[in-house]
XYZ file of C-alpha atoms in Angstrom:
661
model
C 13.343 41.099 -142.095
C 14.222 40.480 -138.401
C 16.054 37.311 -137.533
C 13.718 36.560 -134.644
C 10.268 37.843 -135.646
C 8.401 36.784 -132.502
C 10.910 38.485 -130.218
C 10.708 41.629 -132.304
C 6.920 41.626 -131.883
C 6.536 40.556 -128.261
C 3.424 42.727 -127.990
C 1.511 40.072 -129.937
C 1.578 37.742 -126.895
C -0.558 40.026 -124.667
C -2.499 41.480 -127.606
C -4.187 38.186 -128.527
C -6.036 37.747 -125.191
C -7.009 41.435 -125.314
C -8.571 40.924 -128.754
C -10.380 37.842 -127.470
C -11.737 39.842 -124.546
C -12.894 42.685 -126.798
C -14.543 40.417 -129.380
C -16.440 38.342 -126.807
C -17.330 41.419 -124.779
C -18.770 43.268 -127.782
C -20.413 40.460 -129.744
C -20.527 37.415 -127.461
C -24.026 38.146 -126.112
C -25.491 37.233 -129.524
C -23.290 34.194 -130.108
C -23.762 30.576 -129.051
C -21.333 29.191 -126.480
C -19.317 27.341 -129.121
C -18.253 30.559 -130.831
C -17.458 32.208 -127.492
C -15.352 29.137 -126.654
C -13.545 29.368 -129.965
C -12.638 33.011 -129.445
C -11.581 32.617 -125.788
C -9.640 29.374 -126.161
C -8.282 30.292 -129.579
C -6.883 33.653 -128.462
C -5.215 32.224 -125.342
C -3.998 29.143 -127.218
C -2.411 31.302 -129.903
C -0.851 33.449 -127.185
C 0.654 30.291 -125.647
C 2.034 29.211 -129.029
C 3.503 32.680 -129.617
C 5.076 32.552 -126.153
C 6.634 29.178 -126.968
C 8.040 30.552 -130.223
C 9.384 33.661 -128.467
C 11.081 31.463 -125.868
C 12.605 29.293 -128.598
C 13.949 32.362 -130.393
C 15.269 33.782 -127.118
C 17.349 30.680 -126.444
C 18.424 30.478 -130.078
C 19.678 34.068 -129.941
C 21.967 33.212 -127.018
C 21.123 36.479 -125.261
C 20.880 36.916 -121.515
C 18.335 39.715 -121.903
C 16.237 40.770 -124.878
C 14.694 44.229 -124.613
C 12.591 46.119 -127.143
C 11.414 49.736 -126.986
C 8.244 50.031 -129.047
C 7.125 53.616 -128.398
C 7.325 56.368 -125.784
C 4.224 56.428 -123.645
C 5.020 59.199 -121.119
C 7.681 61.885 -121.549
C 8.220 64.777 -119.137
C 11.565 66.539 -119.048
C 14.240 63.884 -118.652
C 11.698 61.277 -117.574
C 10.601 58.648 -120.063
C 8.230 55.724 -119.624
C 7.825 53.692 -122.757
C 5.894 50.671 -123.892
C 9.039 48.599 -123.480
C 8.938 44.812 -123.217
C 11.714 42.429 -122.263
C 12.474 38.735 -121.992
C 14.972 36.972 -119.787
C 14.967 33.631 -117.967
C 12.616 34.917 -115.258
C 10.218 36.219 -117.895
C 10.338 32.844 -119.664
C 9.106 31.047 -116.540
C 6.329 33.557 -115.871
C 5.098 33.833 -119.462
C 4.896 30.072 -119.920
C 3.074 29.636 -116.610
C 0.571 32.410 -117.369
C -0.182 31.354 -120.935
C 0.127 27.573 -120.473
C -1.777 27.110 -117.220
C -4.152 29.915 -118.211
C -5.025 28.143 -121.453
C -5.759 24.871 -119.617
C -8.024 26.697 -117.182
C -9.893 28.319 -120.087
C -10.545 24.860 -121.524
C -11.733 23.605 -118.134
C -14.039 26.609 -117.756
C -15.930 25.754 -120.946
C -17.269 22.676 -119.158
C -17.617 24.144 -115.678
C -19.440 27.321 -116.778
C -21.506 25.695 -119.560
C -24.860 26.303 -117.866
C -24.115 29.632 -116.198
C -25.584 32.961 -117.189
C -23.276 35.657 -118.518
C -21.122 33.030 -120.261
C -19.613 35.444 -122.790
C -18.979 38.036 -120.089
C -17.058 35.511 -117.988
C -14.668 34.649 -120.803
C -14.265 38.292 -121.736
C -13.111 39.019 -118.177
C -10.886 35.935 -118.119
C -9.163 36.984 -121.343
C -8.789 40.529 -120.040
C -7.059 39.193 -116.949
C -4.535 37.278 -119.055
C -3.773 40.421 -121.068
C -2.940 42.448 -117.970
C -0.966 39.606 -116.377
C 1.173 39.264 -119.504
C 1.798 43.020 -119.544
C 2.916 42.737 -115.923
C 5.483 39.997 -116.527
C 6.756 41.328 -119.884
C 7.143 44.981 -118.812
C 10.649 46.454 -118.867
C 9.927 49.300 -116.426
C 7.991 49.830 -113.231
C 5.448 52.170 -114.837
C 4.275 49.642 -117.428
C 4.456 46.878 -114.823
C 2.121 48.973 -112.665
C -0.395 49.139 -115.523
C -0.538 45.347 -115.555
C -0.515 45.336 -111.743
C -3.611 47.543 -111.560
C -5.207 45.745 -114.494
C -5.121 42.342 -112.839
C -6.667 43.971 -109.768
C -9.524 45.250 -111.922
C -10.000 41.906 -113.672
C -9.891 40.156 -110.301
C -12.665 42.432 -109.017
C -14.815 41.647 -112.044
C -14.263 37.886 -111.793
C -14.636 37.539 -108.024
C -17.899 39.465 -108.193
C -19.069 37.616 -111.321
C -22.217 36.435 -109.502
C -23.009 40.063 -108.727
C -26.626 39.359 -107.719
C -25.240 37.339 -104.799
C -24.376 39.750 -101.969
C -21.484 37.688 -100.617
C -19.870 37.652 -104.079
C -20.265 41.383 -104.687
C -18.929 42.104 -101.179
C -15.953 39.803 -101.797
C -15.161 41.632 -105.039
C -15.242 45.004 -103.298
C -13.142 43.689 -100.427
C -10.479 42.393 -102.819
C -10.431 45.684 -104.702
C -10.142 47.872 -101.585
C -7.506 45.763 -99.812
C -5.410 45.655 -102.976
C -5.654 49.442 -103.268
C -4.059 49.742 -99.818
C -1.078 47.715 -100.983
C -0.960 49.531 -104.316
C -0.700 52.880 -102.537
C 2.514 51.619 -100.958
C 3.728 50.336 -104.317
C 3.267 53.794 -105.865
C 5.155 55.470 -103.027
C 7.947 52.938 -103.542
C 8.144 53.861 -107.227
C 8.281 57.557 -106.341
C 11.191 56.929 -103.969
C 13.030 54.911 -106.616
C 12.580 57.744 -109.086
C 13.890 60.195 -106.500
C 17.015 58.091 -105.998
C 17.706 56.968 -109.590
C 15.815 59.519 -111.772
C 14.321 56.671 -113.823
C 11.936 53.740 -113.432
C 13.472 51.578 -116.131
C 14.621 48.185 -114.826
C 17.969 48.102 -116.578
C 18.781 51.717 -115.847
C 18.159 51.171 -112.116
C 19.728 47.721 -111.800
C 22.903 48.754 -113.631
C 23.078 52.209 -112.068
C 26.501 53.406 -110.952
C 24.793 54.279 -107.670
C 24.106 50.602 -107.070
C 27.429 49.406 -108.482
C 29.227 51.721 -106.059
C 27.633 50.233 -102.958
C 28.180 51.006 -100.134
C 30.094 54.290 -100.518
C 28.115 56.062 -103.209
C 24.784 54.635 -101.984
C 25.281 55.544 -98.336
C 23.201 58.679 -98.713
C 20.369 56.655 -100.309
C 20.397 53.811 -97.783
C 17.227 54.985 -96.057
C 15.522 55.755 -99.339
C 16.340 52.366 -100.823
C 15.231 50.454 -97.735
C 11.947 52.327 -97.533
C 11.403 51.933 -101.287
C 11.851 48.163 -101.000
C 9.529 47.995 -97.993
C 6.862 49.981 -99.846
C 7.166 47.751 -102.910
C 6.825 44.777 -100.577
C 3.704 46.416 -99.145
C 2.203 46.269 -102.628
C 3.338 42.659 -102.908
C 1.622 41.854 -99.591
C -1.656 43.131 -101.005
C -1.459 41.303 -104.311
C 0.017 38.098 -102.877
C -2.176 38.028 -99.757
C 0.445 38.293 -97.006
C -0.031 39.500 -93.438
C -1.781 41.799 -92.765
C -3.421 42.203 -96.199
C -4.359 38.558 -96.777
C -8.030 38.881 -95.773
C -9.375 39.334 -99.299
C -8.198 36.018 -100.747
C -10.319 33.547 -98.703
C -13.446 35.606 -99.455
C -12.485 35.592 -103.145
C -13.596 31.955 -103.274
C -17.081 33.363 -103.923
C -16.039 33.601 -107.568
C -16.371 30.639 -109.972
C -13.831 27.851 -109.385
C -11.886 28.501 -112.639
C -11.313 32.032 -111.321
C -9.933 30.618 -108.074
C -7.589 28.391 -110.057
C -6.314 31.008 -112.498
C -6.161 34.174 -110.433
C -5.881 33.020 -106.849
C -3.596 30.034 -107.277
C -1.534 30.083 -110.450
C -0.960 33.652 -111.613
C -2.225 36.868 -110.032
C -1.306 36.089 -106.427
C 2.221 35.257 -107.525
C 2.644 38.759 -108.978
C 4.012 40.027 -105.669
C 6.600 37.258 -105.555
C 7.571 38.073 -109.144
C 8.026 41.791 -108.358
C 10.262 41.052 -105.361
C 12.306 38.603 -107.457
C 12.494 41.082 -110.345
C 13.701 43.741 -107.889
C 16.149 41.347 -106.218
C 19.124 43.667 -106.834
C 17.418 46.402 -104.821
C 16.397 44.060 -102.021
C 19.861 42.544 -101.656
C 21.179 46.081 -101.092
C 18.552 46.593 -98.370
C 19.139 43.822 -95.796
C 16.519 45.240 -93.447
C 13.896 44.892 -96.148
C 15.080 41.342 -96.883
C 14.661 40.408 -93.233
C 11.145 41.863 -93.192
C 10.244 39.854 -96.310
C 11.521 36.638 -94.711
C 9.731 37.221 -91.394
C 6.417 38.217 -92.989
C 6.572 35.277 -95.393
C 7.356 32.789 -92.632
C 4.693 34.200 -90.307
C 2.075 34.164 -93.064
C 2.896 30.583 -94.025
C 2.432 29.349 -90.457
C -0.554 31.589 -89.645
C -2.591 30.573 -92.705
C -1.734 26.893 -92.243
C -3.201 26.907 -88.734
C -6.485 28.328 -90.043
C -6.605 25.672 -92.777
C -6.585 22.920 -90.138
C -10.272 23.274 -89.247
C -12.010 24.776 -92.295
C -14.819 22.658 -93.743
C -15.414 24.452 -97.072
C -13.204 22.653 -99.595
C -12.329 25.877 -101.422
C -11.593 27.759 -98.191
C -9.058 25.087 -97.197
C -7.324 25.578 -100.538
C -7.539 29.361 -100.183
C -5.641 29.355 -96.885
C -3.263 26.819 -98.374
C -2.533 29.326 -101.139
C -1.814 32.083 -98.606
C 0.519 29.691 -96.766
C 2.395 28.585 -99.890
C 2.866 32.190 -100.987
C 4.438 32.767 -97.592
C 6.944 30.020 -98.437
C 7.859 31.870 -101.631
C 8.465 35.130 -99.772
C 10.470 33.256 -97.156
C 12.742 32.025 -99.956
C 13.126 35.532 -101.399
C 13.754 36.979 -97.939
C 16.701 34.647 -97.280
C 18.146 35.386 -100.723
C 17.117 32.116 -102.416
C 15.278 33.800 -105.281
C 15.649 30.803 -107.602
C 14.003 28.565 -104.987
C 11.149 31.046 -104.603
C 10.506 31.138 -108.353
C 10.877 27.345 -108.511
C 8.127 26.990 -105.913
C 6.070 29.593 -107.768
C 6.198 27.388 -110.871
C 5.469 24.062 -109.160
C 2.748 25.716 -107.072
C 1.075 26.910 -110.257
C 0.795 23.288 -111.381
C -0.417 21.589 -108.229
C -2.549 24.406 -106.808
C -4.333 24.988 -110.122
C -4.943 21.231 -110.180
C -6.271 21.272 -106.609
C -8.734 24.052 -107.353
C -9.884 22.537 -110.624
C -10.282 19.114 -108.985
C -12.243 20.786 -106.178
C -14.439 22.313 -108.862
C -14.954 18.852 -110.326
C -16.000 17.610 -106.865
C -18.420 20.525 -106.467
C -19.774 19.804 -109.959
C -20.258 16.133 -109.044
C -21.994 17.057 -105.771
C -24.425 19.488 -107.388
C -22.819 22.593 -105.898
C -22.020 21.296 -102.405
C -18.744 22.646 -100.922
C -18.927 21.444 -97.299
C -16.580 18.475 -96.827
C -18.698 17.264 -93.903
C -21.427 16.499 -96.452
C -19.208 14.491 -98.776
C -17.278 11.244 -98.239
C -16.955 8.018 -100.214
C -16.417 9.757 -103.562
C -13.217 7.942 -104.564
C -15.084 5.137 -106.365
C -17.638 7.433 -107.980
C -15.320 10.047 -109.516
C -12.079 8.128 -109.978
C -10.339 10.546 -112.358
C -11.005 13.511 -110.104
C -9.820 11.537 -107.071
C -6.639 10.312 -108.766
C -5.607 13.736 -110.030
C -6.389 15.480 -106.736
C -4.368 12.860 -104.863
C -1.378 13.598 -107.120
C -1.702 17.321 -106.375
C -1.889 16.549 -102.642
C 1.290 14.484 -102.849
C 2.933 17.419 -104.618
C 1.924 20.141 -102.150
C 2.814 18.065 -99.098
C 6.310 17.283 -100.405
C 6.056 13.543 -101.016
C 9.091 12.344 -103.041
C 9.435 12.750 -106.006
C 6.513 14.983 -106.856
C 6.989 18.605 -107.912
C 6.469 20.286 -104.542
C 9.033 18.050 -102.853
C 11.935 19.643 -104.729
C 10.870 23.286 -104.451
C 9.824 23.096 -100.790
C 13.065 21.280 -99.929
C 15.062 24.049 -101.627
C 13.258 26.710 -99.560
C 13.732 24.920 -96.244
C 17.404 24.297 -97.057
C 17.922 27.987 -97.846
C 16.083 29.057 -94.676
C 18.244 26.744 -92.564
C 21.408 28.286 -94.038
C 20.228 31.860 -93.555
C 22.638 33.962 -91.509
C 19.816 35.904 -89.819
C 17.346 33.849 -87.796
C 17.882 30.780 -89.949
C 17.042 28.256 -87.214
C 13.793 30.003 -86.267
C 12.725 30.481 -89.888
C 13.518 26.853 -90.670
C 11.623 25.604 -87.603
C 8.472 27.518 -88.510
C 8.818 26.467 -92.154
C 9.084 22.813 -91.115
C 6.129 23.123 -88.736
C 4.131 24.680 -91.568
C 5.003 21.665 -93.738
C 3.606 19.391 -91.019
C 0.361 21.386 -90.824
C 0.100 21.442 -94.629
C 0.355 17.677 -94.827
C -2.277 17.259 -92.108
C -4.933 19.595 -93.538
C -4.445 18.451 -97.127
C -4.822 14.748 -96.305
C -7.717 15.709 -94.032
C -9.316 17.231 -97.134
C -8.680 14.042 -99.140
C -10.030 11.697 -96.447
C -13.130 13.780 -95.667
C -13.964 14.247 -99.345
C -13.144 10.918 -100.964
C -12.883 8.277 -98.244
C -15.030 6.883 -95.461
C -18.785 6.533 -95.617
C -20.941 8.853 -97.751
C -22.367 11.681 -95.636
C -24.916 12.865 -98.164
C -28.313 11.697 -99.376
C -27.526 9.526 -102.376
C -31.177 9.707 -103.474
C -30.974 13.474 -103.946
C -27.316 13.901 -104.913
C -26.461 11.960 -108.058
C -22.676 11.951 -108.067
C -21.226 11.921 -111.570
C -17.823 12.394 -113.156
C -17.072 15.634 -114.969
C -16.913 15.847 -118.788
C -13.532 15.506 -120.493
C -13.413 19.220 -121.182
C -12.828 19.430 -117.417
C -10.920 16.186 -116.873
C -8.415 16.777 -119.704
C -6.781 19.795 -118.023
C -6.767 17.857 -114.727
C -4.759 15.022 -116.275
C -2.250 17.404 -117.903
C -1.780 19.332 -114.656
C -1.386 16.042 -112.779
C 1.474 15.123 -115.089
C 3.073 18.543 -114.556
C 2.564 18.216 -110.783
C 4.475 14.946 -110.966
C 7.388 15.841 -113.230
C 7.431 19.637 -112.846
C 10.152 19.512 -110.193
C 12.477 17.110 -111.952
C 14.628 20.042 -113.110
C 16.224 19.794 -109.663
C 16.555 15.996 -109.680
C 20.282 15.885 -110.621
C 21.116 17.833 -107.456
C 19.990 14.812 -105.439
C 22.708 12.797 -107.112
C 25.368 15.489 -106.612
C 24.758 16.857 -110.070
C 23.754 20.332 -111.291
C 20.449 21.909 -110.325
C 19.128 22.663 -113.799
C 16.471 25.142 -112.685
C 18.882 27.160 -110.530
C 21.409 27.151 -113.377
C 18.684 28.249 -115.767
C 17.865 31.317 -113.634
C 21.508 32.026 -112.782
C 21.910 34.807 -115.413
C 19.071 36.716 -113.725
C 20.140 36.210 -110.121
C 23.901 35.965 -110.657
C 25.817 37.254 -107.642
C 22.662 37.728 -105.575
C 21.869 34.201 -104.317
C 22.882 34.092 -100.681
C 22.076 30.423 -100.044
C 24.897 27.951 -100.631
C 24.189 25.613 -103.511
C 23.733 21.964 -102.684
C 25.576 19.200 -104.469
C 29.040 19.552 -102.954
C 30.406 17.858 -99.837
C 28.932 18.977 -96.536
C 26.215 21.066 -98.207
C 24.993 18.005 -100.107
C 24.935 15.878 -96.954
C 23.114 18.605 -95.061
C 20.444 18.912 -97.746
C 19.898 15.147 -97.769
C 19.410 15.202 -93.992
C 17.002 18.155 -94.173
C 15.121 16.501 -97.049
C 14.728 13.367 -94.934
C 13.417 15.441 -92.023
C 10.924 17.221 -94.314
C 9.646 13.938 -95.772
C 9.301 12.457 -92.283
C 7.321 15.529 -91.250
C 4.984 15.141 -94.228
C 4.445 11.468 -93.430
C 3.650 12.303 -89.797
C 0.973 14.759 -90.969
C -0.440 12.090 -93.275
C -0.476 9.507 -90.491
C -2.207 11.778 -87.980
C -4.856 12.762 -90.550
C -5.403 9.090 -91.446
C -5.800 8.109 -87.788
C -8.178 10.981 -86.938
C -10.396 10.975 -90.015
C -10.407 7.346 -91.200
C -9.434 5.017 -88.375
C -10.869 6.869 -85.367
C -13.123 9.719 -86.618
C -14.739 10.022 -83.176
C -11.320 11.113 -81.873
C -11.403 14.132 -84.194
C -14.741 15.242 -82.734
C -13.479 14.623 -79.201
C -10.307 16.595 -79.874
C -12.331 19.510 -81.219
C -14.515 19.526 -78.098
C -11.598 19.217 -75.675
C -9.814 22.121 -77.370
C -12.938 24.160 -78.051
C -11.444 27.638 -77.444
C -8.546 26.947 -79.830
C -10.809 25.189 -82.344
C -13.345 28.032 -82.289
C -10.605 30.636 -82.690
C -9.167 28.840 -85.720
C -12.618 28.221 -87.189
C -13.316 31.955 -86.923
C -9.918 32.740 -88.484
C -8.523 34.402 -85.336
C -11.388 36.933 -85.597
C -9.192 39.084 -87.830
C -12.117 40.170 -90.015
C -14.074 41.167 -86.917
C -11.018 43.039 -85.596
C -10.607 44.922 -88.878
C -14.327 45.715 -88.869
C -14.142 47.137 -85.340
C -10.818 48.979 -85.647
C -10.816 50.112 -89.283
C -14.132 49.695 -91.083
C -16.582 50.993 -88.461
C -14.509 54.087 -87.525
C -14.086 54.932 -91.187
C -17.819 54.449 -91.767
C -18.568 56.719 -88.774
C -16.173 59.380 -90.045
C -17.595 59.096 -93.560
C -21.180 59.366 -92.304
C -20.902 61.977 -89.555
C -17.933 64.090 -90.623
C -17.553 63.858 -94.378
C -21.233 63.435 -95.268
C -23.388 65.137 -92.620
C -20.905 67.872 -91.631
C -18.728 68.588 -94.668
C -21.142 67.647 -97.449
C -24.649 68.340 -96.118
C -23.940 71.146 -93.612
C -20.920 72.640 -95.392
C -21.152 72.321 -99.160
C -24.905 71.744 -99.480
C -25.542 74.297 -96.725
C -23.560 76.988 -98.550
C -25.221 76.289 -101.891
C -28.693 76.003 -100.396
C -28.067 79.131 -98.248
C -27.149 81.198 -101.297
C -30.218 79.896 -103.086
C -32.453 80.697 -100.077
C -30.954 84.197 -99.807
C -31.524 84.860 -103.484
C -35.096 83.606 -103.102
C -35.717 85.901 -100.122
C -34.311 88.945 -101.943
C -36.337 88.136 -105.025
C -39.458 87.752 -102.921
C -38.827 91.110 -101.266
C -38.204 92.912 -104.552
C -41.292 91.286 -106.021
C -43.497 93.347 -103.701
C -42.273 96.594 -105.295
C -44.183 95.615 -108.444
C -47.604 96.306 -106.905
C -49.299 97.888 -109.941
C -50.211 100.958 -107.823
C -49.302 104.334 -109.431
C -48.892 106.136 -106.115
C -46.560 103.405 -104.913
C -44.432 103.777 -108.025
C -44.264 107.587 -107.451
C -42.991 107.025 -103.936
C -40.274 104.664 -105.206
C -39.238 107.230 -107.836
C -38.843 109.915 -105.152
C -36.899 107.537 -102.883
C -34.610 106.568 -105.770
C -33.974 110.197 -106.655
C -33.075 111.031 -103.059
C -30.635 108.114 -102.931
C -28.951 109.234 -106.160
C -28.651 112.843 -104.907
C -27.208 111.648 -101.601
C -24.612 109.538 -103.337
C -23.625 112.250 -105.789
C -23.271 115.071 -103.296
C -22.462 113.520 -99.965
C -20.891 110.016 -100.398
C -17.140 110.307 -99.549
C -14.419 108.720 -101.749
C -11.059 109.247 -100.072
C -12.303 112.442 -98.430
C -13.977 113.786 -101.630
C -17.566 113.637 -102.819
C -18.441 112.208 -106.186
C -19.267 115.722 -107.412
C -15.841 116.948 -106.311
C -14.176 114.110 -108.168
C -16.069 114.985 -111.343
C -14.872 118.618 -111.059
C-alpha cells in the first residue's frame, strides 16, 4: 500500500469534475435542480478536498517534485508522451486556486442561475472546464498540458455562448474560440521547435537537459531556436491570457453568465498563459530577448487596457478590461524575472477579481438584469453585504494597505524598478497603470453604490442576493483581505514566506533582488509609499469627480470629446481588425475559395463530368430507335470499324493482323 495514496492517484483530482460533467450532461435534463446542484458542487468539492489531501501529503513527503507516470499515451520511435502528472510548489498554488475558487463559484452559480434555462447544461460545462484546467496545471509534459489548454478553450466557447439564442453571445463565443486558435497555432509551433532542440516534450527532461546546463557554449547553436520557441509559446499565452494584440475576445466574453466571467475570465483560464510562462521559466531565462518581449507586452497591455476601463459604463466591461490590465502586470513580473511575484499576483488576483465579478453579478441580480452603471446609484444601503464585499475587493485591487493586492502589486513594481533592461520605463508605466486602476475602480464603486439613485424605484425593486450567493462573497472577501499576508514579514525585514515557498521551483532564476536587507528594504518601503500615494490620488480624483462634483465629470468628457470617444470605442481596435483582417478574409473566402475554387473548380469539374456523361447517354439513346433498317445500318457500320481496326490500325508500325501472325 503506497505511503501517500492521494499523490499516487493524482488523476482522481481532475477525474471527479469530469464525472460530474458527464453525469449532469447525460441525466441532468430529467433531474430537478437540487440533484444537479448536488452532483456539480459535490464533484468539485470532493476534488478540492482531494487536492488539499494531495498537498498535505506532498509537504509531508518532503519532496521538491513529485512525478507519476500513469501510462504511455503516444509513442513513436524515441518519442513518448504519457499521461504523466506532477506536483511541486507551483502546482500546489494553481491546484488550490482552481479547485477552491472554482468550488465557491459553483456554489454561487446555484443561486445566480436558479431560474435560467439549460441549468443542467450550464453545470455540465462548468465541471468540464474544471477538468481541463486541472489537467493543464497537473500535466508533466507539454503535450498533456496542451490537451488541457485546448480543453479550456472549448469549455470557454461553450460557456461564453451559453445563451446561444442571443446573437451577441454566440458571436462572442465564436470570437473567443477563433482568437484563441491564433495563439494556439503559435503554441504548437513552439512545441515543435522545443522537440527539434531537445527531442522530448517532457518538462523535467527539457529543464534538466545537458543542453541547457551547458549554456552558453553547448546551446549557442540553439539560441535562435530557443528564443523563437519561447516567443511562440508566449504567443499562445497572449491568446489565452488576453494580451496585446489578442486581447479582443475577453471583453466580449462578458456576454456569458456572470459565474462564467468569474471562474474563467478572472480566476483560472486567463491565468493559464501566466502559468505556462512561469512553468517554462528556465527556457525564458535562457532567452533574454523573449523575456524583454514578455515584459514590454505585459506592461503595454496593462496600461492600454486600464485607459479603456476609465470610461466604460457596463459594470462587467470595466472589470473585463481590469482583468486584461492585471494580467499584463503578471506578465510584466515574469518578463523582469520576478516569477514568484507574478504567481503571487495571480493568486491574489484570483481572490479579489472573482469577488469583483461575483459582487457585480449580485448587483445585476438586485437590479433585475441592469448592467449600466449610469442607471444605478444609491445601492449601498439597499444591498449592504454586496457593497461591503465589493469594497473590500476594490481596496485589494487598488493596492490599499494591507489588503491582498497591495503586497503582490508592490512586489511587481519593485521588481520592475530593479530590472536591468528598461526598468525605469517599465516601472513608470506600471505606476501610472496603478493610478488609472484606482481611479476606474473607485469610479465603479461611486457610480454603482453612492450618490442618488438613477433608476425608477417603482419598477426596479432592489433586493439583496440569497446566501447561496452571499456566502462565497464573504469567503472571498476574507481571502482578498488576508491572502497577501504571506509577504507581510518582508515589511518588517523578515522572510517573504510566499517567495520562499516557491523558491524550489524558481531557484537560481529570480533576477529581482529580494527585499528585506539594507538598501533593498529601504528602497521597497519608498516604492511602496509611492504606490500607496498613487492609489490614494486615484481614489481622491474619483471621489471629487463622481461624488462631490459630478457635473465636472460630464464637463471633462465634453472638453476632451475626441479622447473620450476614442476610449469609449476601445481605440477602434475591433473596427480595425474587421477592416484589415476579417473583411479581407471574408472576401477571399467568398470570391476565391467559394465561388472560384469550390463552385467553379470542384463543383464545375464534377458537374461537367456529369453533364458530359448525360450528353453521351442522350446521344447513345437515339441509337435504340426500334427501327430494323436502322439496326442493320449500325451493324454494317460496326463491322466496317472492326475490319478497319484489325487490318489497318498501326501498333508500332504493325497492324493488328500482323501482330497476331
